[in-house]
CSV table of C-alpha atoms and ligand atoms in Angstrom, one decimal:
chain,number,residue,atom,x,y,z
A,14,UNK,CA,-55.4,92.6,-32.0
A,15,UNK,CA,-58.8,93.5,-33.2
A,16,UNK,CA,-58.6,97.4,-34.2
A,17,UNK,CA,-61.6,99.5,-34.4
A,18,UNK,CA,-62.4,100.2,-38.2
A,19,UNK,CA,-64.2,103.3,-37.0
A,20,UNK,CA,-63.3,105.2,-34.0
A,21,UNK,CA,-65.2,108.2,-32.5
A,22,UNK,CA,-63.8,110.5,-29.9
A,23,UNK,CA,-65.4,113.0,-27.6
A,24,UNK,CA,-62.4,115.3,-26.9
A,25,UNK,CA,-63.3,116.5,-23.3
A,26,UNK,CA,-61.3,118.5,-20.8
A,27,UNK,CA,-59.3,121.0,-22.7
A,28,UNK,CA,-60.8,123.8,-20.3
A,29,UNK,CA,-60.3,122.0,-16.9
A,30,UNK,CA,-56.6,121.3,-18.1
A,31,UNK,CA,-56.2,124.9,-18.6
A,32,UNK,CA,-57.8,126.0,-15.5
A,33,UNK,CA,-55.8,123.4,-13.3
A,34,UNK,CA,-52.9,125.3,-14.4
A,35,UNK,CA,-54.3,128.8,-14.1
A,36,UNK,CA,-54.2,129.2,-17.8
A,37,UNK,CA,-56.9,130.7,-20.2
A,38,UNK,CA,-59.0,128.1,-21.6
A,39,UNK,CA,-57.9,128.5,-25.1
A,40,UNK,CA,-54.4,127.4,-23.9
A,41,UNK,CA,-56.3,124.0,-23.2
A,42,UNK,CA,-57.9,124.0,-26.7
A,43,UNK,CA,-54.2,124.5,-28.3
A,44,UNK,CA,-52.7,121.4,-26.3
A,45,UNK,CA,-56.0,119.6,-27.5
A,46,UNK,CA,-54.8,120.2,-31.2
A,47,UNK,CA,-51.6,118.8,-30.4
A,48,UNK,CA,-53.4,115.5,-28.9
A,49,UNK,CA,-55.5,115.5,-32.1
A,50,UNK,CA,-52.3,115.5,-34.1
A,51,UNK,CA,-50.8,112.6,-32.1
A,52,UNK,CA,-53.9,110.6,-32.1
A,53,UNK,CA,-54.5,111.0,-35.8
A,54,UNK,CA,-51.1,109.6,-36.6
A,55,UNK,CA,-51.4,106.7,-34.1
A,56,UNK,CA,-54.7,105.7,-35.6
A,57,UNK,CA,-53.5,105.8,-39.1
A,58,UNK,CA,-50.3,103.6,-38.0
A,59,UNK,CA,-52.5,101.1,-36.4
A,60,UNK,CA,-54.9,100.9,-39.1
A,61,UNK,CA,-58.1,102.6,-37.9
A,62,UNK,CA,-60.0,103.4,-41.2
A,63,UNK,CA,-62.5,106.0,-40.1
A,64,UNK,CA,-61.6,108.5,-37.2
A,65,UNK,CA,-64.3,111.1,-36.3
A,66,UNK,CA,-63.7,113.9,-33.6
A,67,UNK,CA,-66.3,116.0,-32.0
A,68,UNK,CA,-64.6,119.0,-32.3
A,69,UNK,CA,-67.6,121.7,-32.0
A,70,UNK,CA,-70.9,121.0,-30.9
A,71,UNK,CA,-74.2,122.8,-31.9
A,72,UNK,CA,-74.4,123.8,-28.2
A,73,UNK,CA,-70.8,125.1,-28.3
A,74,UNK,CA,-72.1,128.3,-30.2
A,75,UNK,CA,-73.5,129.3,-26.6
A,76,UNK,CA,-69.7,129.8,-25.1
A,77,UNK,CA,-68.3,133.2,-25.0
A,78,UNK,CA,-67.8,135.1,-28.1
A,79,UNK,CA,-64.0,135.1,-27.5
A,80,UNK,CA,-63.7,131.4,-27.1
A,81,UNK,CA,-65.8,130.5,-30.0
A,82,UNK,CA,-63.7,132.9,-32.2
A,83,UNK,CA,-60.5,131.3,-30.9
A,84,UNK,CA,-61.7,128.0,-31.7
A,85,UNK,CA,-62.6,128.9,-35.1
A,86,UNK,CA,-59.1,130.7,-35.6
A,87,UNK,CA,-57.7,127.4,-34.3
A,88,UNK,CA,-59.4,125.2,-36.7
A,89,UNK,CA,-58.5,127.4,-39.5
A,90,UNK,CA,-54.7,127.1,-38.5
A,91,UNK,CA,-55.0,123.5,-37.9
A,92,UNK,CA,-56.4,122.8,-41.3
A,93,UNK,CA,-53.8,125.0,-43.1
A,94,UNK,CA,-50.9,123.1,-41.2
A,95,UNK,CA,-52.1,119.8,-41.6
A,96,UNK,CA,-53.2,119.9,-45.2
A,97,UNK,CA,-49.6,118.7,-46.3
A,98,UNK,CA,-49.5,116.0,-43.9
A,99,UNK,CA,-52.8,114.9,-44.9
A,100,UNK,CA,-51.8,114.6,-48.5
A,101,UNK,CA,-48.4,112.8,-47.9
A,102,UNK,CA,-50.3,110.5,-45.6
A,103,UNK,CA,-53.1,109.4,-47.7
A,104,UNK,CA,-55.7,110.9,-45.3
A,105,UNK,CA,-59.2,112.0,-46.5
A,106,UNK,CA,-60.6,115.1,-44.7
A,107,UNK,CA,-64.5,115.6,-44.3
A,108,UNK,CA,-66.8,117.2,-41.9
A,109,UNK,CA,-70.2,116.3,-40.6
A,110,UNK,CA,-72.6,119.1,-39.0
A,111,UNK,CA,-74.2,122.2,-40.0
A,112,UNK,CA,-71.2,123.8,-41.5
A,113,UNK,CA,-73.3,126.4,-43.1
A,114,UNK,CA,-73.2,128.2,-39.7
A,115,UNK,CA,-69.4,128.3,-39.6
A,116,UNK,CA,-67.6,131.5,-40.6
A,117,UNK,CA,-67.3,132.0,-44.6
A,118,UNK,CA,-63.5,131.9,-44.3
A,119,UNK,CA,-63.5,128.7,-42.1
A,120,UNK,CA,-65.8,127.0,-44.6
A,121,UNK,CA,-63.6,127.7,-47.4
A,122,UNK,CA,-60.7,126.5,-45.9
A,123,UNK,CA,-62.8,123.1,-45.0
A,124,UNK,CA,-63.9,122.9,-48.6
A,125,UNK,CA,-60.3,123.3,-49.9
A,126,UNK,CA,-59.0,120.6,-47.6
A,127,UNK,CA,-62.0,118.3,-48.4
A,128,UNK,CA,-61.7,118.7,-52.1
A,129,UNK,CA,-57.7,118.4,-52.2
A,130,UNK,CA,-57.9,115.2,-49.8
A,131,UNK,CA,-60.8,113.5,-51.5
A,132,UNK,CA,-59.2,110.9,-53.3
A,133,UNK,CA,-57.3,109.7,-50.4
A,134,UNK,CA,-57.9,106.1,-49.0
A,135,UNK,CA,-55.7,105.2,-45.9
A,136,UNK,CA,-57.7,107.1,-43.2
A,137,UNK,CA,-61.0,109.1,-43.2
A,138,UNK,CA,-60.6,111.9,-40.8
A,139,UNK,CA,-64.1,113.3,-40.0
A,140,UNK,CA,-64.6,116.5,-37.9
A,141,UNK,CA,-67.8,117.1,-36.3
A,142,UNK,CA,-68.3,120.9,-36.4
A,143,UNK,CA,-71.4,122.7,-35.3
A,144,UNK,CA,-72.7,119.3,-34.9
A,145,UNK,CA,-75.5,117.9,-32.9
A,146,UNK,CA,-77.2,114.3,-33.4
A,147,UNK,CA,-80.8,115.5,-32.7
A,148,UNK,CA,-80.4,118.4,-35.3
A,149,UNK,CA,-78.7,115.9,-37.8
A,150,UNK,CA,-81.8,113.6,-37.3
A,151,UNK,CA,-84.1,116.4,-37.7
A,152,UNK,CA,-82.6,117.4,-41.0
A,153,UNK,CA,-82.7,114.0,-42.3
A,154,UNK,CA,-86.2,113.6,-41.4
A,155,UNK,CA,-87.2,116.8,-43.1
A,156,UNK,CA,-85.4,115.8,-46.2
A,157,UNK,CA,-87.1,112.4,-46.3
A,158,UNK,CA,-90.4,114.0,-45.8
A,159,UNK,CA,-90.0,116.4,-48.7
A,160,UNK,CA,-89.1,113.4,-51.0
A,161,UNK,CA,-92.3,111.7,-49.9
A,162,UNK,CA,-94.3,115.0,-50.3
A,163,UNK,CA,-92.8,115.5,-53.8
A,164,UNK,CA,-93.7,111.9,-54.6
A,165,UNK,CA,-90.1,110.7,-55.4
A,166,UNK,CA,-90.4,108.1,-52.4
A,167,UNK,CA,-93.2,106.4,-50.7
A,168,UNK,CA,-93.5,106.1,-47.0
A,169,UNK,CA,-93.1,102.3,-47.3
A,170,UNK,CA,-89.5,102.9,-48.8
A,171,UNK,CA,-88.4,104.6,-45.4
A,172,UNK,CA,-86.2,102.2,-43.6
A,173,UNK,CA,-83.0,102.0,-41.6
A,174,UNK,CA,-80.9,102.0,-44.9
A,175,UNK,CA,-82.7,104.9,-46.4
A,176,UNK,CA,-82.5,106.9,-43.1
A,177,UNK,CA,-78.6,106.2,-43.1
A,178,UNK,CA,-78.5,107.7,-46.6
A,179,UNK,CA,-79.7,111.0,-45.3
A,180,UNK,CA,-77.6,111.4,-42.4
A,181,UNK,CA,-74.4,113.5,-42.5
A,182,UNK,CA,-72.5,110.2,-41.9
A,183,UNK,CA,-73.7,108.5,-45.2
A,184,UNK,CA,-71.2,106.1,-46.9
A,185,UNK,CA,-69.4,105.6,-43.4
A,186,UNK,CA,-69.7,102.3,-41.3
A,187,UNK,CA,-71.1,102.9,-37.7
A,188,UNK,CA,-68.4,103.8,-35.1
A,189,UNK,CA,-67.1,100.3,-33.5
A,190,UNK,CA,-65.8,102.2,-30.4
A,191,UNK,CA,-66.5,105.5,-28.7
A,192,UNK,CA,-63.8,107.2,-26.5
A,193,UNK,CA,-64.7,110.1,-24.1
A,194,UNK,CA,-61.9,111.7,-22.1
A,195,UNK,CA,-62.0,113.6,-18.9
A,196,UNK,CA,-64.1,111.1,-16.8
A,197,UNK,CA,-67.6,112.2,-18.0
A,198,UNK,CA,-70.0,109.5,-19.0
A,199,UNK,CA,-72.3,111.1,-21.5
A,200,UNK,CA,-72.8,110.7,-24.9
A,201,UNK,CA,-73.7,114.4,-25.2
A,202,UNK,CA,-75.8,114.5,-28.5
A,203,UNK,CA,-73.0,112.7,-30.5
A,204,UNK,CA,-73.9,110.3,-33.4
A,205,UNK,CA,-76.9,109.0,-31.4
A,206,UNK,CA,-78.3,106.8,-34.6
A,207,UNK,CA,-74.9,105.5,-35.7
A,208,UNK,CA,-73.9,104.4,-32.0
A,209,UNK,CA,-76.6,102.0,-31.4
A,210,UNK,CA,-74.1,99.2,-31.0
A,211,UNK,CA,-70.8,101.1,-30.6
A,212,UNK,CA,-68.8,99.9,-27.4
A,213,UNK,CA,-68.1,102.7,-25.1
A,214,UNK,CA,-64.7,103.5,-23.3
A,215,UNK,CA,-64.4,106.2,-20.8
A,216,UNK,CA,-60.8,107.7,-19.9
A,217,UNK,CA,-60.1,109.7,-16.8
A,218,UNK,CA,-57.4,111.7,-18.8
A,219,UNK,CA,-58.2,115.3,-19.8
A,220,UNK,CA,-57.9,115.4,-23.5
A,221,UNK,CA,-54.7,117.6,-23.5
A,222,UNK,CA,-53.0,114.5,-21.7
A,223,UNK,CA,-54.7,111.8,-23.5
A,224,UNK,CA,-51.6,109.7,-24.9
A,225,UNK,CA,-50.8,107.0,-27.4
A,226,UNK,CA,-50.7,104.5,-24.3
A,227,UNK,CA,-54.2,105.6,-23.3
A,228,UNK,CA,-55.3,104.8,-26.9
A,229,UNK,CA,-53.8,101.3,-26.7
A,230,UNK,CA,-55.4,100.7,-23.4
A,231,UNK,CA,-58.8,101.5,-25.0
A,232,UNK,CA,-58.0,99.3,-28.0
A,233,UNK,CA,-57.0,96.4,-25.8
A,234,UNK,CA,-60.3,96.9,-23.8
A,235,UNK,CA,-62.3,97.0,-27.3
A,236,UNK,CA,-60.5,93.8,-28.5
A,237,UNK,CA,-61.6,92.1,-25.2
A,238,UNK,CA,-65.2,92.8,-25.7
A,239,UNK,CA,-67.5,90.5,-27.4
A,240,UNK,CA,-70.0,92.3,-29.8
A,241,UNK,CA,-73.3,90.5,-30.1
A,242,UNK,CA,-75.5,93.0,-31.9
A,243,UNK,CA,-78.4,91.6,-30.1
A,244,UNK,CA,-77.8,87.9,-30.7
A,245,UNK,CA,-76.6,85.1,-28.3
A,246,UNK,CA,-72.9,84.3,-27.4
A,247,UNK,CA,-73.2,81.0,-29.0
A,248,UNK,CA,-74.5,82.3,-32.3
A,249,UNK,CA,-71.5,85.0,-32.3
A,250,UNK,CA,-69.1,82.2,-31.7
A,251,UNK,CA,-70.6,80.0,-34.3
A,252,UNK,CA,-70.7,82.9,-37.0
A,253,UNK,CA,-66.7,83.7,-36.1
A,254,UNK,CA,-65.7,80.1,-36.4
A,255,UNK,CA,-67.4,80.0,-39.8
A,256,UNK,CA,-65.4,83.0,-40.9
A,257,UNK,CA,-62.3,81.3,-39.2
A,258,UNK,CA,-62.1,84.1,-36.7
A,259,UNK,CA,-61.3,84.5,-33.1
A,260,UNK,CA,-64.8,85.8,-31.7
A,261,UNK,CA,-63.1,87.5,-28.6
B,302,LIG,C1,-64.0,120.0,-24.8
B,302,LIG,O1,-63.2,120.7,-23.9
B,302,LIG,C2,-63.3,120.4,-26.2
B,302,LIG,C3,-64.0,121.5,-27.2
B,302,LIG,C4,-65.3,122.0,-26.8
B,302,LIG,C5,-63.4,121.5,-28.3
B,302,LIG,C6,-62.5,120.5,-28.8
B,302,LIG,C7,-61.6,121.2,-29.5
B,302,LIG,C8,-60.1,120.8,-29.6
B,302,LIG,C9,-59.4,119.7,-29.4
B,302,LIG,C10,-59.1,121.9,-30.3
B,302,LIG,C11,-59.6,122.2,-31.8
B,302,LIG,C12,-59.9,120.9,-32.6
B,302,LIG,C13,-59.3,120.8,-33.7
B,302,LIG,C14,-59.5,119.6,-34.6
B,302,LIG,C15,-58.6,122.0,-34.4
B,302,LIG,P1,-64.0,121.8,-22.9
B,302,LIG,O2,-63.5,123.1,-23.3
B,302,LIG,O3,-65.3,121.3,-23.0
B,302,LIG,O4,-63.3,121.2,-21.6
B,302,LIG,P2,-64.1,121.3,-20.3
B,302,LIG,O5,-65.3,120.5,-20.3
B,302,LIG,O6,-62.8,120.9,-19.1
B,302,LIG,O7,-64.4,122.8,-20.0
């Protein structure tokens, strides 16, 4: 079965999962971390090479202070507890987003895990933290404009490839598949540039309930889709026949 090389996930529904059980919202985030652990392991086993998780959006700073602090605390504990497992499973960890806005203690832990796992090659696990796609695009546009103003580049040199280089995701392939849980059908300011040709899959499951079986269903659906990248179906068939592949 064709497996996405890069899977991106909007992990949604932790709060509703908790509210349905009359639990505090943070209990949903705790269960959400367990789902993260299971999904990371399943993706590694299935051969996904890049997994990008939307863990904290630029807009999430507006949540009640106690929920924001609890999420930061949970993130630090997750990183501390997963470091050994990332090292033994050959997982490289990285972050996208405005990490300068994160508390200094969280930033130090993030940097330590990034540095210690930097030579790993099996799976690149990326957390989007304090991330918003428009913010990323504006930062990239500003950085490119500075290069032009300083004379290091010309306006004519600005193209898709150059823009890619200035995004937080530089060096990563674009996502092949996006999964969003909890029945919401929105992109919510996630990887807008990078998802130009990404297949979208929406699951009704709340994130704490999202299981390996659900992941397999999403991958089967992905494998059935024909990705055309703006070309015709016939062209895609010819291209894949030339490569000796099954295009479906
Ligand atoms: C969406 O649920 C989830 C988040 C805003 C945060 C995602 C965080 C986790 C899965 C736990 C922390 C992750 C790591 C990697 C340590 P929501 O709160 O928006 O749910 P709702 O829409 O039902 O209110």
